Amino acid sequence: FMKERISPEKLSEDVVNYLNEEILEGESTASLSEGPILENGLYKIKLNIDGTELSYYSYITLDGKMLFPYGSDVMLLQSQEEKEEEKAVSCETLRKEENPSLEAFVVSYCPYGTQMQRIFVEVADKIPALRDYLNIKYMGNVEDGVVQSMHGQEEAEENLIQICIREEQSDKFFPYLSCFLKEGDGAGCLKAANIDEAALDACQEDSGRGVKYAQADFALITEYNNTEECKNDPNRCAIGGSPSLVLNNEPVSEFDFGGRTAEALKTLLCCGFVEESSVCQNILSTEQAAVGFSPSYSSEESASGGSCN
């Protein structure tokens, strides 16, 4: 800090630079959310650390040589490990419901989206009693009555097909996905899953039922992301990339329970029950699911993470 009395503008710059370069050293980012305000012969400021405003004021002498209360260093110097411990997630910390819902938000040609869909299919296949609690939703938007998606029109059309099957031929949804996830052969899988193609075509008509179903998915994303944290930092949005998970209306991460495995997703879903179902005692695969289209649940190229944004 400078030795002479300095202006509020210069003080703001010096304080922020000092905190970020000398104290936080890149582990967190400091900024001023209020002040400097001259009060009782001191400058009063309120700090913002990583987008979160501290609950108390700090004070600086007019020459900028002393920053106090010094107790603020407890938060400023907190190690990354301590921060992670504070954020630790366990089964006990998750929201409970009598009838929980685990939602996966994906797009159909994202290799990590298909990885998550594959896990949902595996859980539904191995423990049918959990199927009704597993819900796959889709990401995108609607322009001029037409569904859009991040990877182009082919993906948007496949998203709509899957949405229509999910809504109007729900008993065939997981069988269709089980087939589609092997090679991406949509036409062949419609026949393999005995889809009523006439009903499917009617659902997909421009501005028809399918578009309304899709809009409901997209509106849900907006609802989940309508938080101040998300507005200030896209990385803190509940639904960011494909896949994103939501349990009982709260964002969750599969990586807190073992990653992209059937056992991790089963455990995560079962943590959402007020009273855990007996079927939750069944142990599923702990292998990371295959990424992209694959004839098997896992492969040598299975990856533990990744998303499409």
Tab-separated table of C-alpha atoms in Angstrom, residues 105-107 137-143 146-149 159 163 210-224:
chain	number	residue	atom	x	y	z
A	105	PHE	CA	-30.730	-32.606	-18.939
A	106	VAL	CA	-29.035	-33.679	-22.176
A	107	VAL	CA	-28.899	-33.302	-25.936
A	137	LYS	CA	-35.119	-33.861	-20.198
A	138	TYR	CA	-33.705	-32.026	-23.183
A	139	MET	CA	-31.851	-28.774	-23.703
A	140	GLY	CA	-32.498	-26.290	-26.505
A	141	ASN	CA	-34.868	-23.547	-27.584
A	142	VAL	CA	-37.719	-22.912	-29.983
A	143	GLU	CA	-37.463	-20.388	-32.834
A	146	VAL	CA	-39.097	-25.073	-34.616
A	147	VAL	CA	-36.993	-26.839	-31.970
A	148	GLN	CA	-33.297	-25.869	-32.019
A	149	SER	CA	-30.306	-27.609	-30.432
A	159	ASN	CA	-34.348	-34.566	-29.409
A	163	ILE	CA	-39.387	-36.167	-26.343
A	210	GLY	CA	-43.998	-32.149	-29.535
A	211	VAL	CA	-42.917	-28.526	-29.642
A	212	LYS	CA	-45.041	-27.802	-26.574
A	213	TYR	CA	-43.469	-30.744	-24.748
A	214	ALA	CA	-40.015	-29.451	-25.694
A	215	GLN	CA	-40.901	-25.940	-24.536
A	216	ALA	CA	-41.840	-27.366	-21.148
A	217	ASP	CA	-38.346	-28.886	-20.849
A	218	PHE	CA	-36.708	-25.603	-21.858
A	219	ALA	CA	-38.878	-23.609	-19.451
A	220	LEU	CA	-37.804	-25.910	-16.638
A	221	ILE	CA	-34.163	-25.089	-17.402
A	222	THR	CA	-34.965	-21.383	-17.202
A	223	GLU	CA	-36.704	-21.946	-13.881
A	224	TYR	CA	-33.758	-23.859	-12.414
